[in-house]
Structures are given as structure tokens and as C-alpha cells.
Short mmCIF file of C-alpha atoms in Angstrom, two decimals:
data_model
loop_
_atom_site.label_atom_id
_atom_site.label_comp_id
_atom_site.label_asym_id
_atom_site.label_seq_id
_atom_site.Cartn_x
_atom_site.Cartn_y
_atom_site.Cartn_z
CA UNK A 26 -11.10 24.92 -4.43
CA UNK A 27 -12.53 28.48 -5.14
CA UNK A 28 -9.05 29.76 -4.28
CA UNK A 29 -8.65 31.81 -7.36
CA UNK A 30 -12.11 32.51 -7.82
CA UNK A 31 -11.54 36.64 -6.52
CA UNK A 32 -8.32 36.53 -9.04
CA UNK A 33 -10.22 34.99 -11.98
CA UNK A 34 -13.24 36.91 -12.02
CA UNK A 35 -11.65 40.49 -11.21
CA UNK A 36 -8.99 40.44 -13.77
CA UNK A 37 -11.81 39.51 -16.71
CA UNK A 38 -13.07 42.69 -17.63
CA UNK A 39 -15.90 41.78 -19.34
CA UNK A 40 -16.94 40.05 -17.13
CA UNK A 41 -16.95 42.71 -14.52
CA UNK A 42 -18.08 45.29 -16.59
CA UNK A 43 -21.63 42.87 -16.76
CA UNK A 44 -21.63 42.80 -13.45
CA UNK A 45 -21.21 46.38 -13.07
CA UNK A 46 -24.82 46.86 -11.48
CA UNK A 47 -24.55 44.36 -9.12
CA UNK A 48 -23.88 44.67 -5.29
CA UNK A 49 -24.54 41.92 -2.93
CA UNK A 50 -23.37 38.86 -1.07
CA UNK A 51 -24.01 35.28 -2.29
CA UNK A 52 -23.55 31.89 -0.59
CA UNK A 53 -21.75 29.24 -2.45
CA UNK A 54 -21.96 25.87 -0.69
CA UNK A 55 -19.40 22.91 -1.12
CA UNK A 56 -20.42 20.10 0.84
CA UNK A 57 -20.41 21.15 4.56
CA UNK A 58 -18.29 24.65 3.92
CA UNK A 59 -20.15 27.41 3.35
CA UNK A 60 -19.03 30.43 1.63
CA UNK A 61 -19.48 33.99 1.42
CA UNK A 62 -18.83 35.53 -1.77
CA UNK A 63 -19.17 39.74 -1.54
CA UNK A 64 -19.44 41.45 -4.84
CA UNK A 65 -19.40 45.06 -5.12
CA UNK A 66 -19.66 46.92 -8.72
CA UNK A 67 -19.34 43.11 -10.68
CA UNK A 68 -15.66 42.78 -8.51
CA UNK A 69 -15.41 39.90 -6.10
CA UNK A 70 -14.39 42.15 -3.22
CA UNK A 71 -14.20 39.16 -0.31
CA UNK A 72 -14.70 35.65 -0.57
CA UNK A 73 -15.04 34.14 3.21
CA UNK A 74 -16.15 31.20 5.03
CA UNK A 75 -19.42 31.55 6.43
CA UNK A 76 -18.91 32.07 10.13
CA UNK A 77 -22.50 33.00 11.40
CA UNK A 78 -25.35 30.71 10.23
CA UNK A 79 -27.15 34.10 10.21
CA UNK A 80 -25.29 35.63 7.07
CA UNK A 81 -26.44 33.22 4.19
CA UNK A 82 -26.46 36.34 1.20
CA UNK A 83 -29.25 37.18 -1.18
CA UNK A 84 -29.77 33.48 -2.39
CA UNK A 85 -27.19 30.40 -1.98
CA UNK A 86 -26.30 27.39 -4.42
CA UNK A 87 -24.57 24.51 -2.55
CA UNK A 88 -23.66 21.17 -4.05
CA UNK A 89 -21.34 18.47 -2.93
CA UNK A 90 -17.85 18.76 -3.36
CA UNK A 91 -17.64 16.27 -5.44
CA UNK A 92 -20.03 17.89 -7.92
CA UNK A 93 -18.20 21.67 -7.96
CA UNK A 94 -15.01 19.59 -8.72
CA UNK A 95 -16.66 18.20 -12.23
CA UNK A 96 -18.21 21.45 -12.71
CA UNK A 97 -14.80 23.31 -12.78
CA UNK A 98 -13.11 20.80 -15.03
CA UNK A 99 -11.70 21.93 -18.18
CA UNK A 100 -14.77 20.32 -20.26
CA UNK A 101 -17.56 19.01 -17.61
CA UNK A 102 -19.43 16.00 -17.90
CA UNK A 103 -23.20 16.63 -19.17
CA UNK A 104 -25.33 18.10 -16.63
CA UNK A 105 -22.21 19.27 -14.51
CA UNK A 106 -21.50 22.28 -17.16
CA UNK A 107 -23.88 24.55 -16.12
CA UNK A 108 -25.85 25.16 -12.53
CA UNK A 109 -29.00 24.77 -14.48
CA UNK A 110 -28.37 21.57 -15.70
CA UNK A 111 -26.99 20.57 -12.39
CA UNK A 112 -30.50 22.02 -10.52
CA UNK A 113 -32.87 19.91 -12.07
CA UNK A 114 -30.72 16.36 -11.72
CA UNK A 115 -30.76 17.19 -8.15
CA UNK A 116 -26.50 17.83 -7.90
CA UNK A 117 -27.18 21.25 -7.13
CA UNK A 118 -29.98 23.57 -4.98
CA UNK A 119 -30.89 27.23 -5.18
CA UNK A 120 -32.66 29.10 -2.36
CA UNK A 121 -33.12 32.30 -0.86
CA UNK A 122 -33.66 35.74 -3.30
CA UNK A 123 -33.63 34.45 -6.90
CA UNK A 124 -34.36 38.13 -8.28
CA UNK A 125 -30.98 39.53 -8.26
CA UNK A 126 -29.83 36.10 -9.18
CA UNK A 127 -32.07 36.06 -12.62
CA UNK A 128 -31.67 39.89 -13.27
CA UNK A 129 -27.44 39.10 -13.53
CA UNK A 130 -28.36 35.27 -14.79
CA UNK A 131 -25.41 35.19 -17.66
CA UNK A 132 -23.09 37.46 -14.58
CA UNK A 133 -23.65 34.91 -12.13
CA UNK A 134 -23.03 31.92 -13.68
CA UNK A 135 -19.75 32.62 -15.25
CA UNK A 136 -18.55 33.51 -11.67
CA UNK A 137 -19.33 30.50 -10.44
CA UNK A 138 -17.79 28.56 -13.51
CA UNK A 139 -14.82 31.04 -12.95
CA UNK A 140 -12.53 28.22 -11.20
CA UNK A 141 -12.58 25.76 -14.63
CA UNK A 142 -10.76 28.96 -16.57
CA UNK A 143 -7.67 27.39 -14.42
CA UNK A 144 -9.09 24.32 -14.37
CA UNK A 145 -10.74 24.01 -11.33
CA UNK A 146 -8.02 23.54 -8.56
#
């Protein structure tokens, strides 16, 4: 599912130059699988499954699977376009550090729209 997620977002320049300043790891949940996503200097530099319920990143946003697969469509259904439409309609959760999350807001939410560029499998 986030299979090309490292490809898409590393070969889009712009989109790594705005994410130039930003050096962390992230969780991105899908259902019951966890996943690590590293980013160093706006590149996705590992994306892993999360083998130690220790390691959870800076912040996490998990939703079912069912929910990432409409949000990585081609053209998503309303409130499955964007994670902030997806929050608030309970298809999506946040937690953890949200500061490095809002200080890259625009950065962080094409990433994890990066799948629908291919459209979304």
C-alpha cells in the first residue's frame, strides 16, 4: 500500500526541497500495521514496519485500511482528501509531538497523500 511512497516523494523535488529542514521519524498506521517512516533532509530515507512498540516517531496518524485506500485514490471522496478532514469525522487520529508536524504542515501532508500520485496501490 505505501510501497512507492520512498519512490514518490524522493524523486519530487519540490517537495523535498520543503522538507529540507526536516529530520525525524513518523508513524503511519494502517489498520493493525504500523509503520515507520524516517525522513532525513525532506528524503524518505527508510520506510519500515514498526517492530518495537517502543519506537512510535515524533507523532503518529493511523486510520483503517480501508480509509488510507480512499485517501490515495485518484480523486477521494469528501472528507477522505485530506488528514484534516479525515481527523475531525473520526477516520483518522493524530498523537504524539504535533510541533514538528504543524511547523512542516503543507510537507507532511503531501507525503502522506504521496501514494494517490500513482493512484494509491
Amino acid at each position: 500500500m505505501i510501497s512507492n511512497l520512498q519512490e514518490t516523494v524522493n524523486k519530487d523535488d519540490n517537495l523535498v526541497w520543503r522538507g529540507r529542514w526536516v529530520n525525524l521519524d513518523f508513524l503511519l498506521g494502517i489498520s493493525d500495521e504500523d509503520f515507520i517512516i524516517t525522513v532525513t533532509k525532506g528524503r524518505i530515507a527508510k520506510v519500515e514496519v514498526r517492530r518495537l512498540p517502543t519506537h512510535t516517531g515524533r507523532f503518529a496518524v493511523r486510520a483503517a485500511r480501508e480509509t488510507w485506500e480512499e485517501h490515495w485514490q485518484p480523486l477521494p471522496r469528501r472528507n477522505y482528501h485530506d488528514i484534516w478532514s479525515m481527523i475531525p469525522k473520526g477516520l483518522a487520529t493524530l498523537d504524539g509531538d504535533l510541533l514538528p508536524l504543524m511547523q512542516n504542515l503543507q510537507y507532511f501532508k503531501d507525503v502522506i497523500a504521496s501514494p494517490r500520485a500513482k493512484g494509491g496501490r
